Short mmCIF file of C-alpha atoms in Angstrom, two decimals:
data_model
loop_
_atom_site.label_atom_id
_atom_site.label_comp_id
_atom_site.label_asym_id
_atom_site.label_seq_id
_atom_site.Cartn_x
_atom_site.Cartn_y
_atom_site.Cartn_z
CA MET A 17 87.40 262.03 -87.54
CA THR A 18 83.90 260.58 -87.32
CA PRO A 19 81.25 263.23 -88.09
CA VAL A 20 78.86 264.14 -85.29
CA ARG A 21 75.94 263.13 -87.50
CA THR A 22 77.40 259.63 -87.92
CA ILE A 23 77.75 259.24 -84.18
CA ALA A 24 74.18 260.45 -83.66
CA LEU A 25 72.81 257.88 -86.13
CA ARG A 26 74.71 255.06 -84.42
CA VAL A 27 73.60 256.18 -80.97
CA ARG A 28 69.98 256.32 -82.09
CA GLU A 29 70.04 252.61 -82.94
CA SER A 30 71.97 251.45 -79.87
CA PHE A 31 70.77 249.76 -76.69
CA TRP A 32 73.62 251.15 -74.62
CA PHE A 33 73.19 254.95 -74.82
CA TRP A 34 70.12 255.55 -72.64
CA PRO A 35 71.05 252.87 -70.07
CA THR A 36 74.42 254.59 -69.77
CA ILE A 37 72.94 258.07 -69.37
CA LEU A 38 70.26 257.04 -66.88
CA GLY A 39 72.71 254.75 -65.06
CA ILE A 40 75.16 257.59 -64.47
CA THR A 41 72.25 259.82 -63.42
CA ALA A 42 71.04 257.15 -60.97
CA ILE A 43 74.48 256.90 -59.37
CA ILE A 44 74.72 260.68 -58.97
CA VAL A 45 71.19 260.96 -57.55
CA ALA A 46 71.90 258.12 -55.11
CA GLN A 47 75.02 259.85 -53.82
CA LEU A 48 73.20 263.16 -53.46
CA LEU A 49 70.30 261.62 -51.56
CA VAL A 50 72.65 259.75 -49.24
CA ALA A 51 74.44 263.04 -48.56
CA LEU A 52 71.05 264.66 -47.91
CA ASP A 53 70.18 261.91 -45.43
CA GLU A 54 73.49 262.39 -43.66
CA ALA A 55 72.89 266.13 -43.37
CA LEU A 56 69.30 265.63 -42.09
CA GLN A 57 70.32 263.06 -39.50
CA ALA A 58 73.30 265.13 -38.37
CA GLY A 59 70.96 268.05 -37.74
CA GLY A 60 68.40 265.88 -36.00
CA THR A 61 65.77 266.55 -38.67
CA ARG A 62 63.19 263.90 -39.44
CA ILE A 63 60.68 263.92 -42.25
CA ALA A 64 57.34 263.08 -40.67
CA PHE A 65 55.75 260.98 -43.40
CA LEU A 66 58.81 258.74 -43.91
CA ASP A 67 59.03 255.63 -41.76
CA VAL A 68 62.16 255.08 -39.68
CA LEU A 69 64.00 252.00 -40.92
CA SER A 70 66.47 249.68 -39.28
CA ALA A 71 69.70 248.82 -41.02
CA SER A 72 68.55 245.27 -41.73
CA GLY A 73 65.20 246.53 -43.01
CA GLY A 74 66.83 249.06 -45.31
CA ARG A 75 69.23 246.45 -46.65
CA SER A 76 66.41 243.99 -47.29
CA ILE A 77 64.39 246.56 -49.23
CA LEU A 78 67.34 247.69 -51.34
CA THR A 79 68.52 244.12 -51.98
CA THR A 80 65.04 243.03 -53.06
CA ILE A 81 64.60 246.01 -55.39
CA GLY A 82 68.07 245.71 -56.89
CA THR A 83 67.83 241.95 -57.48
CA SER A 84 64.31 242.19 -58.89
CA MET A 85 65.17 245.00 -61.29
CA LEU A 86 68.22 243.20 -62.63
CA THR A 87 66.14 240.06 -63.17
CA VAL A 88 63.37 242.02 -64.90
CA ALA A 89 65.95 243.83 -67.06
CA GLY A 90 67.38 240.49 -68.18
CA THR A 91 63.91 239.14 -68.93
CA SER A 92 62.96 242.28 -70.88
CA PHE A 93 66.15 242.08 -72.90
CA SER A 94 65.47 238.41 -73.66
CA ILE A 95 61.98 239.28 -74.86
CA THR A 96 63.39 242.02 -77.07
CA ILE A 97 65.97 239.68 -78.62
CA SER A 98 63.23 237.10 -79.24
CA VAL A 99 61.12 239.73 -80.97
CA LEU A 100 64.11 240.78 -83.07
CA ALA A 101 64.66 237.19 -84.18
CA THR A 102 60.98 236.69 -85.01
CA THR A 103 60.78 239.95 -86.93
CA SER A 104 63.95 239.18 -88.85
CA SER A 105 62.69 235.80 -90.03
CA THR A 106 59.08 236.84 -90.68
CA TYR A 107 59.23 240.36 -92.09
CA GLY A 108 62.87 240.73 -93.15
CA PRO A 109 66.25 241.25 -91.47
CA ARG A 110 66.37 244.91 -92.50
CA LEU A 111 63.54 245.71 -90.08
CA VAL A 112 65.65 244.82 -87.04
CA ARG A 113 66.97 248.38 -86.94
CA ASN A 114 63.40 249.60 -86.38
CA PHE A 115 63.35 247.80 -83.04
CA MET A 116 66.91 248.82 -82.23
CA ALA A 117 65.95 252.46 -82.84
CA ASP A 118 62.71 252.19 -80.85
CA ARG A 119 63.17 254.76 -78.09
CA ALA A 120 60.60 253.03 -75.85
CA ASN A 121 62.60 249.77 -75.81
CA GLN A 122 65.78 251.67 -75.01
CA LEU A 123 64.20 253.64 -72.16
CA VAL A 124 62.56 250.57 -70.62
CA LEU A 125 65.92 248.80 -70.43
CA ALA A 126 67.46 252.00 -69.08
CA ALA A 127 64.80 252.32 -66.36
CA PHE A 128 65.44 248.83 -64.98
CA THR A 129 69.24 249.00 -65.08
CA SER A 130 69.38 252.48 -63.56
CA THR A 131 67.10 251.40 -60.68
CA PHE A 132 69.46 248.50 -60.03
CA LEU A 133 72.48 250.81 -59.96
CA TYR A 134 70.65 253.24 -57.69
CA ALA A 135 69.79 250.45 -55.24
CA ILE A 136 73.32 249.06 -54.95
CA VAL A 137 74.86 252.54 -54.54
CA VAL A 138 72.45 253.35 -51.70
CA LEU A 139 72.94 249.86 -50.23
CA ARG A 140 76.65 250.41 -49.71
CA SER A 141 75.93 253.39 -47.44
CA VAL A 142 73.78 251.37 -44.99
CA HIS A 143 75.66 250.23 -41.88
CA THR A 144 74.91 249.23 -38.32
CA ALA A 145 76.46 250.34 -35.04
CA VAL A 146 78.37 247.06 -34.93
CA GLU A 147 79.99 247.81 -38.28
CA ASP A 148 80.66 251.47 -37.46
CA THR A 149 80.54 253.75 -34.45
CA THR A 150 77.00 254.80 -35.33
CA ALA A 151 74.23 253.20 -37.34
CA PHE A 152 73.18 254.92 -40.54
CA VAL A 153 70.18 254.23 -42.75
CA PRO A 154 69.50 256.71 -45.60
CA VAL A 155 65.76 256.91 -45.06
CA VAL A 156 65.03 259.31 -47.91
CA ALA A 157 67.18 257.37 -50.38
CA VAL A 158 65.55 254.05 -49.42
CA HIS A 159 62.04 255.45 -49.84
CA VAL A 160 63.02 256.84 -53.24
CA ALA A 161 64.18 253.33 -54.17
CA VAL A 162 60.74 252.03 -53.20
CA LEU A 163 59.14 254.71 -55.35
CA LEU A 164 61.39 253.72 -58.28
CA GLY A 165 60.33 250.10 -57.80
CA VAL A 166 56.68 251.12 -58.07
CA VAL A 167 57.41 253.13 -61.21
CA ASP A 168 59.29 250.20 -62.72
CA VAL A 169 56.25 247.96 -62.28
CA ALA A 170 54.30 250.43 -64.41
CA VAL A 171 57.20 250.48 -66.89
CA LEU A 172 57.08 246.68 -67.10
CA VAL A 173 53.35 246.72 -67.87
CA PHE A 174 53.96 249.38 -70.53
CA PHE A 175 56.78 247.33 -72.03
CA ILE A 176 54.64 244.22 -72.37
CA HIS A 177 51.91 246.26 -74.07
CA HIS A 178 54.40 248.07 -76.30
CA ILE A 179 56.27 244.98 -77.45
CA ALA A 180 53.00 243.18 -78.19
CA SER A 181 51.82 246.15 -80.27
CA SER A 182 55.10 246.69 -82.09
CA VAL A 183 55.26 243.17 -83.54
CA GLN A 184 51.89 243.55 -85.23
CA VAL A 185 52.25 243.92 -88.96
CA THR A 186 50.11 247.07 -89.00
CA SER A 187 52.50 248.76 -86.56
CA LEU A 188 55.51 247.71 -88.62
CA LEU A 189 53.93 248.95 -91.83
CA THR A 190 53.01 252.29 -90.25
CA GLN A 191 56.52 252.81 -88.96
CA VAL A 192 58.06 251.93 -92.33
CA GLU A 193 55.59 254.26 -94.06
CA ALA A 194 56.69 257.09 -91.75
CA ASP A 195 60.33 256.44 -92.69
CA LEU A 196 59.38 256.47 -96.38
CA ILE A 197 57.47 259.76 -96.10
CA ALA A 198 60.40 261.39 -94.24
CA ALA A 199 62.85 260.24 -96.94
CA LEU A 200 60.53 261.44 -99.72
CA ASP A 201 60.27 264.87 -98.11
CA VAL A 202 64.06 265.17 -98.33
CA ALA A 203 64.25 264.15 -101.98
CA PHE A 204 60.96 265.69 -103.17
CA PRO A 205 60.45 268.83 -101.08
CA GLU A 206 57.52 271.17 -101.41
CA ALA A 207 59.86 273.90 -102.59
CA PRO A 208 59.84 276.64 -105.22
CA GLY A 209 61.36 276.18 -108.63
CA HIS A 210 64.80 277.50 -107.73
CA HIS A 211 65.58 273.99 -106.44
CA ARG A 212 65.27 272.65 -109.97
CA SER A 213 68.17 272.64 -112.39
CA THR A 214 69.93 270.44 -114.90
CA VAL A 215 73.34 269.09 -113.96
CA SER A 216 74.61 269.79 -117.46
CA ALA A 217 74.30 273.51 -116.72
CA VAL A 218 77.17 273.30 -114.25
CA MET A 219 79.42 270.80 -116.02
CA THR A 220 81.75 273.47 -117.42
CA GLY A 221 85.18 274.19 -116.03
CA ASP A 222 87.57 271.94 -114.14
CA TRP A 223 85.99 269.54 -111.67
CA VAL A 224 88.08 267.79 -109.03
CA THR A 225 86.86 264.45 -107.72
CA ILE A 226 86.70 263.65 -104.00
CA PRO A 227 87.08 259.89 -103.50
CA ALA A 228 85.81 257.62 -100.75
CA ARG A 229 88.42 256.62 -98.18
CA SER A 230 86.76 253.37 -97.13
CA ALA A 231 84.13 250.95 -98.37
CA GLY A 232 80.54 251.37 -97.27
CA TYR A 233 77.11 252.75 -98.04
CA VAL A 234 76.34 256.44 -98.21
CA GLN A 235 73.73 256.67 -95.45
CA SER A 236 72.98 260.39 -95.40
CA ILE A 237 74.38 263.77 -96.42
CA GLY A 238 74.27 267.04 -94.51
CA TRP A 239 72.85 269.08 -97.38
CA ASP A 240 72.50 272.40 -95.55
CA ARG A 241 75.98 272.24 -94.07
CA LEU A 242 77.42 271.20 -97.45
CA ARG A 243 75.70 274.15 -99.13
CA ARG A 244 77.03 276.58 -96.51
CA LEU A 245 80.57 275.25 -96.95
CA ALA A 246 80.31 275.59 -100.73
CA GLU A 247 78.96 279.13 -100.38
CA HIS A 248 81.69 280.09 -97.92
CA LYS A 249 84.43 278.89 -100.28
CA ASP A 250 82.57 280.12 -103.40
CA VAL A 251 82.65 276.69 -105.04
CA ALA A 252 80.16 274.34 -106.66
CA VAL A 253 79.75 270.75 -105.52
CA GLU A 254 78.15 267.86 -107.40
CA VAL A 255 77.21 264.85 -105.28
CA VAL A 256 77.84 261.71 -107.31
CA ALA A 257 77.23 259.04 -104.66
CA MET A 258 73.70 259.67 -103.42
CA PRO A 259 72.32 258.10 -100.22
CA GLY A 260 72.03 254.36 -100.70
CA THR A 261 75.05 254.11 -103.01
CA HIS A 262 77.77 251.61 -102.12
CA VAL A 263 81.27 252.96 -102.67
CA LEU A 264 84.72 251.43 -102.59
CA PRO A 265 87.93 253.22 -101.58
CA GLY A 266 88.95 255.54 -104.39
CA GLU A 267 85.52 255.73 -106.02
CA THR A 268 84.10 259.20 -106.55
CA VAL A 269 81.74 260.50 -103.87
CA MET A 270 81.48 264.08 -105.09
CA LYS A 271 83.06 266.58 -107.46
CA VAL A 272 84.01 270.14 -106.64
CA ARG A 273 84.78 273.09 -108.90
CA GLY A 274 87.01 275.62 -107.20
CA GLU A 275 89.35 275.65 -104.20
CA ALA A 276 87.80 274.00 -101.17
CA ASP A 277 88.68 271.92 -98.14
CA HIS A 278 88.00 268.40 -99.37
CA ASP A 279 88.12 266.98 -95.85
CA ALA A 280 85.38 269.35 -94.70
CA LEU A 281 83.20 268.47 -97.69
CA ILE A 282 83.54 264.69 -97.38
CA ALA A 283 82.89 264.97 -93.63
CA GLN A 284 79.29 265.92 -94.44
CA VAL A 285 78.72 262.44 -95.86
CA THR A 286 77.78 259.67 -93.44
CA PHE A 287 79.11 256.22 -94.38
CA GLY A 288 78.08 252.93 -92.84
CA SER A 289 78.07 249.19 -93.31
CA ALA A 290 74.33 249.04 -94.05
CA ARG A 291 71.70 251.14 -95.79
CA THR A 292 69.31 253.22 -93.70
CA PRO A 293 66.00 254.86 -94.65
CA TYR A 294 66.84 258.35 -93.36
CA GLN A 295 67.59 259.74 -96.83
CA ASP A 296 67.70 256.56 -98.91
CA VAL A 297 64.29 256.67 -100.61
CA ARG A 298 64.73 253.41 -102.49
CA PHE A 299 65.68 251.54 -99.33
CA ALA A 300 62.75 253.00 -97.40
CA LEU A 301 60.43 251.88 -100.21
CA GLN A 302 62.18 248.52 -100.38
CA GLN A 303 61.36 247.87 -96.72
CA LEU A 304 57.67 248.45 -97.39
CA ILE A 305 57.72 246.21 -100.47
CA GLU A 306 59.65 243.51 -98.63
CA ILE A 307 57.01 243.19 -95.90
CA GLY A 308 54.34 242.76 -98.54
CA VAL A 309 56.36 240.32 -100.65
CA ARG A 310 57.20 238.13 -97.65
CA GLY A 311 53.49 237.89 -96.95
CA LEU A 312 53.13 236.24 -100.37
CA ALA A 313 55.62 233.48 -99.57
CA SER A 314 54.21 229.96 -99.72
CA GLY A 315 54.94 229.36 -96.04
CA THR A 316 53.17 232.55 -94.97
CA ASN A 317 50.40 232.92 -97.57
CA ASP A 318 49.19 236.29 -96.27
CA PRO A 319 48.24 238.39 -99.30
CA TYR A 320 46.43 240.95 -97.16
CA THR A 321 49.76 242.16 -95.78
CA ALA A 322 50.79 242.95 -99.35
CA VAL A 323 47.46 244.74 -99.87
CA SER A 324 48.11 246.92 -96.81
CA ALA A 325 51.64 247.64 -98.02
CA LEU A 326 50.29 248.86 -101.37
CA ASP A 327 47.72 251.07 -99.65
CA LEU A 328 50.39 252.70 -97.48
CA ALA A 329 52.69 253.08 -100.49
CA ALA A 330 49.88 254.96 -102.23
CA ALA A 331 49.46 257.24 -99.24
CA ALA A 332 53.16 258.13 -99.40
CA LEU A 333 53.60 258.36 -103.19
CA VAL A 334 50.39 259.95 -104.46
CA PRO A 335 51.27 263.43 -103.07
CA ILE A 336 54.66 263.17 -104.81
CA TRP A 337 53.17 261.86 -108.04
CA ARG A 338 50.68 264.73 -108.06
CA GLY A 339 53.38 267.20 -109.02
CA ARG A 340 56.45 267.22 -106.78
CA ASP A 341 59.78 266.72 -108.53
CA PRO A 342 63.12 265.69 -107.03
CA ILE A 343 65.42 268.46 -105.90
CA THR A 344 68.44 268.84 -108.20
CA VAL A 345 70.24 271.89 -106.80
CA HIS A 346 70.70 273.64 -103.47
CA ARG A 347 71.19 277.36 -104.05
CA ASP A 348 72.59 280.06 -101.83
CA ASP A 349 70.71 283.22 -100.86
CA ASP A 350 71.84 284.94 -104.08
CA GLY A 351 70.42 282.17 -106.27
CA HIS A 352 73.76 280.63 -107.22
CA GLY A 353 73.78 276.85 -107.52
CA ARG A 354 76.06 275.40 -104.84
CA VAL A 355 75.26 271.72 -104.39
CA TYR A 356 73.92 269.59 -107.24
CA CYS A 357 72.34 266.18 -106.73
CA CYS A 358 70.41 263.51 -108.62
CA TRP A 359 67.65 261.67 -106.77
CA THR A 360 65.84 258.63 -108.13
CA PRO A 361 62.84 259.76 -110.24
CA ILE A 362 59.40 259.04 -108.82
CA GLU A 363 58.55 257.11 -111.99
CA THR A 364 61.34 254.63 -111.20
CA LEU A 365 60.13 254.16 -107.64
CA VAL A 366 56.58 253.46 -108.76
CA ASP A 367 57.78 251.08 -111.47
CA GLU A 368 59.77 249.09 -108.89
CA ILE A 369 56.62 248.55 -106.83
CA LEU A 370 54.54 247.42 -109.79
CA GLU A 371 57.34 245.21 -111.08
CA SER A 372 57.54 243.43 -107.70
CA VAL A 373 53.79 242.87 -107.77
CA ALA A 374 53.99 241.49 -111.30
CA ILE A 375 56.64 238.98 -110.19
CA TYR A 376 55.39 237.80 -106.80
CA ALA A 377 51.61 238.36 -106.86
CA ILE A 378 50.77 236.65 -110.13
CA ASP A 379 48.67 234.00 -108.31
CA HIS A 380 47.05 236.36 -105.80
CA PRO A 381 43.98 238.15 -107.21
CA GLU A 382 43.57 240.25 -104.02
CA VAL A 383 47.05 241.71 -104.41
CA LEU A 384 46.61 242.29 -108.14
CA ARG A 385 43.39 244.20 -107.43
CA ALA A 386 45.24 246.29 -104.84
CA ALA A 387 48.05 246.94 -107.33
CA LEU A 388 45.54 247.98 -109.96
CA HIS A 389 43.86 250.29 -107.46
CA PHE A 390 47.32 251.67 -106.53
CA ALA A 391 48.12 252.43 -110.17
CA GLU A 392 44.69 253.95 -110.82
CA ARG A 393 45.09 256.24 -107.78
CA LEU A 394 48.38 257.49 -109.16
CA ASN A 395 46.90 257.89 -112.62
CA ALA A 396 44.02 259.93 -111.26
CA ALA A 397 46.44 262.28 -109.49
CA ALA A 398 48.89 262.53 -112.39
CA PRO A 399 49.82 265.94 -113.83
CA PRO A 400 49.91 266.30 -117.63
CA HIS A 401 53.51 265.11 -118.03
CA ARG A 402 52.70 261.89 -116.15
CA ALA A 403 49.22 261.32 -117.56
CA HIS A 404 50.13 258.23 -119.61
CA VAL A 405 53.19 256.92 -117.75
CA LEU A 406 51.30 254.05 -116.08
CA THR A 407 49.03 253.10 -118.97
CA GLY A 408 51.12 250.09 -119.98
CA ARG A 409 51.50 248.84 -116.41
CA ILE A 410 47.78 249.17 -115.75
CA GLU A 411 46.98 247.12 -118.84
CA LEU A 412 49.47 244.39 -117.82
CA ILE A 413 48.12 244.18 -114.27
CA ALA A 414 44.53 244.11 -115.51
CA ALA A 415 45.43 241.25 -117.86
CA ALA A 416 47.17 239.35 -115.05
CA LEU A 417 44.15 239.85 -112.81
CA GLU A 418 41.87 238.48 -115.48
CA ARG A 419 44.02 235.36 -115.81
CA ALA A 420 44.27 234.89 -112.03
CA THR A 421 40.57 235.30 -111.35
CA PRO A 422 38.72 231.94 -111.40
#
């Protein structure tokens, strides 16, 4: 059975969910308003500020609104696909999911399609005396359609502004930085010391492996739920395949010591065909580095994008470097270790950034200066046990900058 969390992640990055929800809502509202019109007209009640419409007039209004909204929806979708293609080729294919998960894009498409559905549902209720014994025009429902058309014009203007803003590199970098900070908060929480432990302390006794049942990436893990399950069964769990790990069928995902429902434990792990930044710190950081590195390509030649990427990386990593360590154990209320994990050390993450700079920015003094500034910021915020970690890298970057400077 697919975990609820897996379904939620897939829905978040889909273009069909909100159009479906708002479309069903539009159909229901249309039927209710038509019923309201029937009740008002049967009782001889007329709303003063609503104009009386003929059947042909009502049909014309609804047909115009419905046709226009479907056309605009198709145009908006085409614009979105064009933006996805441009973003994929310019900034990297892994950023496409950022646009797929953009709630504004989803709601804009939903607004246009739901207005179309509303219009055609109301349209079918309009009939003349020739077609039926009595003419019927749902005045309230038609005026609501006009109101929706006005709202959709505002939505269209918003969409044009939003899509133009979202393709700017600063917007992309900010969004990727937010994903990185969220992932870092999961792996490096501002938590007391009882979240720190060594895995070797729990490697006694008989451990039973829980294998993967299909190939894919570990996208996220429900840590709180996993801890509660381990506490309920009085077992200890060691997560072997951390978020971002690719597993094959039969490879170990986690180990458990004690009697537990393996199906319930493995259900807390979300698998997918691609990596996501929700808990995968290295992938979230990779997205930020990729934008900067692509700016250094010979066809693009935009070193200032790489400079901005380094500045945002510093904003995300300096608070971690200042003294936050990765969580290694989730304990229950009694202090017993229940779920053990092993996140990528912050030193490795920082080294990956500086290594990328050393490879791709060797001929770009601006980027080397930004990398040197990035390393010096970390060095200035370093606690005693990290005081000299970056000394070698700083010396190498400074030497490269000296060679690259005319």
